[in-house]
Amino acid sequence: MTGRWWERRWFFAAAMLLAALPLLWPAVPPLTDLPGHIGRYRVMLGDEAALLDRYYAFEWRLVGNLGVDLLVAALARLMGLEPAVKLVVIAIPVLTTGALLWLSRELTGRVSPWALFALPLAYGYPFQFGFVNYCFGMALALGGWAFWLRLGRLNRIGVRAAVFVPFGLVVWTCHAMGWAMLGLFVFAGEWAVRAKDRKILRAAFDAAIASLPLAPPVLAMLAWQGGGAPADTGRFFDLVAKLKGLGSVLRDRWIWLDLPALLVIVMAIYAGIRGQAGRFAPQAAAAAGLTVLAFLLLPFTLLGSAYADLRLLPFAFAVALAGLTPREGAPVRIIALGGLAFFIVRTLGTTVSFAFYDVDWRRELAALDALPRDARVFALVGDGCDQPWAHSRRTHLPAFATARRGAFANDQWRMEGAPLLRVTLPLGYFGHDPSQISVVQACPHDPNLLPRERALAAFPRDAFTHVWLIEAPTSPRALRGLTPVWKQDGSALYAIDRAASRLPAGPPPQ
C-alpha cells in the first residue's frame, strides 16, 4: 500500500492499536450490559456447575446471537473467564477500525481522509451499552462488505459466491442483525452499480440475485424462531426515542464532549450531501441511505432485543464517511490531520471515561469479598426514571456475584425464542432482569419497575440469603430483618435474618 500517510499499512496498524487504548486499563470493559453476559458465561463454562446448576439451566442452541459466547467458551479455558472476555471485547473496536479503513479504500479507490472521522464510531453507543455480539457482528459485516467489493473489483465472482455462503452463516451466528446489515450493504452496493444503466426495479432485482450467496441463514432463522415462543417486538415509529437515539450516537460520559463530536460528524456528512466536502461513492450513499431507512422503519424492540433501531445509526454515519471522497482541489492533508485529531481526542476522552467507570466498579464490587460462595442474592441497583447523560453502568453489576462467587443473582435476562440460559428457581418477577433495577417512585413509562421499598417488602425472603443494595439507599423500616455485612457510601450488603424477618429457614425453592 502506497500513498499518503493515512493510506499506509503502518497507519492501519497504528489506528487499530489506538482503538484498543480505552480498554487496556479497566479490569473488565465497563460496558453497561457486559457483566450480565459475564454471569451467563460462567454458567456456560460449567466450572461452577455444583453450585450454579441448582439455579440456572444452560443449553446450547443455534441462534443468531453467539459471537462472543463462542469465542469466550474457547478462550476462557486457556486464560480464565474475565481475561478472555476482555481480549474478545478489545478485538471489537480494533476490528471495526480496521474494517472502516479497508472499506473506505474499496469504496473510493484509496483511503479517504474523511474516513478518519468515522473511526470514533467504533465506540458508539451500541458498544458503550455492551451490545457485544451485535458490535462484533457489525465489525464482521463492515469487513465482509469490503472483501465483497474487493473480489468484485478483481472480477472473482465465483470465488466470492463460494466464500460468502459460509461467511454469511458465520456472521449470522455472531449476530442476526450483523448478517442482515451485511446483506443490506451488499444489496445496496450492487444496486447502486446497476442503477447507472438499468431501470430501478430491474437493478434491484439483479442486485438481489447477486446477493444470494448471503441467503442461507434464512433457513437458520426459520429454525431459530421455530424453537420457542415468539419474542417481543414493539414500539414502532417512536419518534421521541429515535430523536434521543440520534443525539446518543457518541454518548459516553460528558455531554459537552459527546454532542459537539456528533455535530462534527453530522456537519461533515451534510457538507458531503451538499457537495461542499466532496462526493459520496454511489455504493456508500445507497448503503447509508438504506440504513437510515431501516432505522426509521424498525421498532425499538425487535425479537426481544431493545434499541434495535438505534443501533443502526452509528454505522450509517460510518459508512457514509468511509465513502466520502474529497472534492477536487480540497486540502486533503488538512482534512486528514483534522480527522486524526478528532480520532485521538475522542479516544483519549473515552480512555479517561472508562478509567473513571473502572474505579466505580471496583469500589462497588468490593462487596463480593463479604459474600459467601453459593449465596442467593437479591440485588437492587439504584436508578432513575430519567437517566442522566453519564449513566452509572451499574445495572448488571450483580452478575459478578454469579461470575466470581458462584452465587445466584436476579439480573439475568429472560429471552423468549433464544433461551440459552434460564432461571430454574420459581421466583417470578424477582428472579430476572429488570427486578434488580431500583427506582424510588414508579416510572410512568415503565410500569415493570417496582419502587425500591415495595420491592424490598415483596421479594420472597425465604428464597434468598442476601440483599445487595448498589447506590440504592432506603429507609431503616425497609431494612428490618436484614443484618449488614458490608457498607460503603450509598451501597451495602445484608444477610437476611430469617428469625428477625419471621420467615422459616430452608433450602431455595425447587
PDB file of N, CA and C in Angstrom, residues 49 57 87 124 150 155 202 385 413 447 456:
ATOM      1  N   ALA A  49     -20.551 -25.730  38.152  1.00  0.00           N
ATOM      2  CA  ALA A  49     -21.819 -26.454  37.982  1.00  0.00           C
ATOM      3  C   ALA A  49     -22.383 -26.949  39.302  1.00  0.00           C
ATOM      4  N   ALA A  57     -30.232 -23.178  34.193  1.00  0.00           N
ATOM      5  CA  ALA A  57     -30.065 -24.226  33.182  1.00  0.00           C
ATOM      6  C   ALA A  57     -29.517 -23.563  31.920  1.00  0.00           C
ATOM      7  N   LEU A  87     -10.175  -9.726  26.260  1.00  0.00           N
ATOM      8  CA  LEU A  87      -9.493  -9.861  24.977  1.00  0.00           C
ATOM      9  C   LEU A  87     -10.475  -9.787  23.816  1.00  0.00           C
ATOM     10  N   GLY A 124     -19.248   3.823  19.531  1.00  0.00           N
ATOM     11  CA  GLY A 124     -20.575   4.422  19.573  1.00  0.00           C
ATOM     12  C   GLY A 124     -21.434   3.818  20.676  1.00  0.00           C
ATOM     13  N   ARG A 150     -13.881  -5.950  -2.921  1.00  0.00           N
ATOM     14  CA  ARG A 150     -12.559  -6.262  -3.474  1.00  0.00           C
ATOM     15  C   ARG A 150     -12.637  -7.423  -4.466  1.00  0.00           C
ATOM     16  N   ASN A 155     -12.972  -9.138 -10.221  1.00  0.00           N
ATOM     17  CA  ASN A 155     -13.801  -9.993 -11.070  1.00  0.00           C
ATOM     18  C   ASN A 155     -13.725 -11.463 -10.649  1.00  0.00           C
ATOM     19  N   ARG A 202     -35.408  -3.162 -12.128  1.00  0.00           N
ATOM     20  CA  ARG A 202     -34.555  -4.179 -12.723  1.00  0.00           C
ATOM     21  C   ARG A 202     -33.215  -4.244 -11.993  1.00  0.00           C
ATOM     22  N   CYS A 385     -35.964   7.236  36.727  1.00  0.00           N
ATOM     23  CA  CYS A 385     -36.816   7.139  35.549  1.00  0.00           C
ATOM     24  C   CYS A 385     -36.200   7.873  34.354  1.00  0.00           C
ATOM     25  N   TRP A 413     -31.245 -11.862  31.911  1.00  0.00           N
ATOM     26  CA  TRP A 413     -32.346 -11.551  31.004  1.00  0.00           C
ATOM     27  C   TRP A 413     -33.199 -12.786  30.758  1.00  0.00           C
ATOM     28  N   PRO A 447     -43.850   0.556  33.753  1.00  0.00           N
ATOM     29  CA  PRO A 447     -44.547   0.060  34.952  1.00  0.00           C
ATOM     30  C   PRO A 447     -43.954  -1.237  35.491  1.00  0.00           C
ATOM     31  N   LEU A 456     -38.476  -4.340  48.255  1.00  0.00           N
ATOM     32  CA  LEU A 456     -37.906  -4.929  49.460  1.00  0.00           C
ATOM     33  C   LEU A 456     -38.977  -5.574  50.329  1.00  0.00           C
TER      34      LEU A 456
END
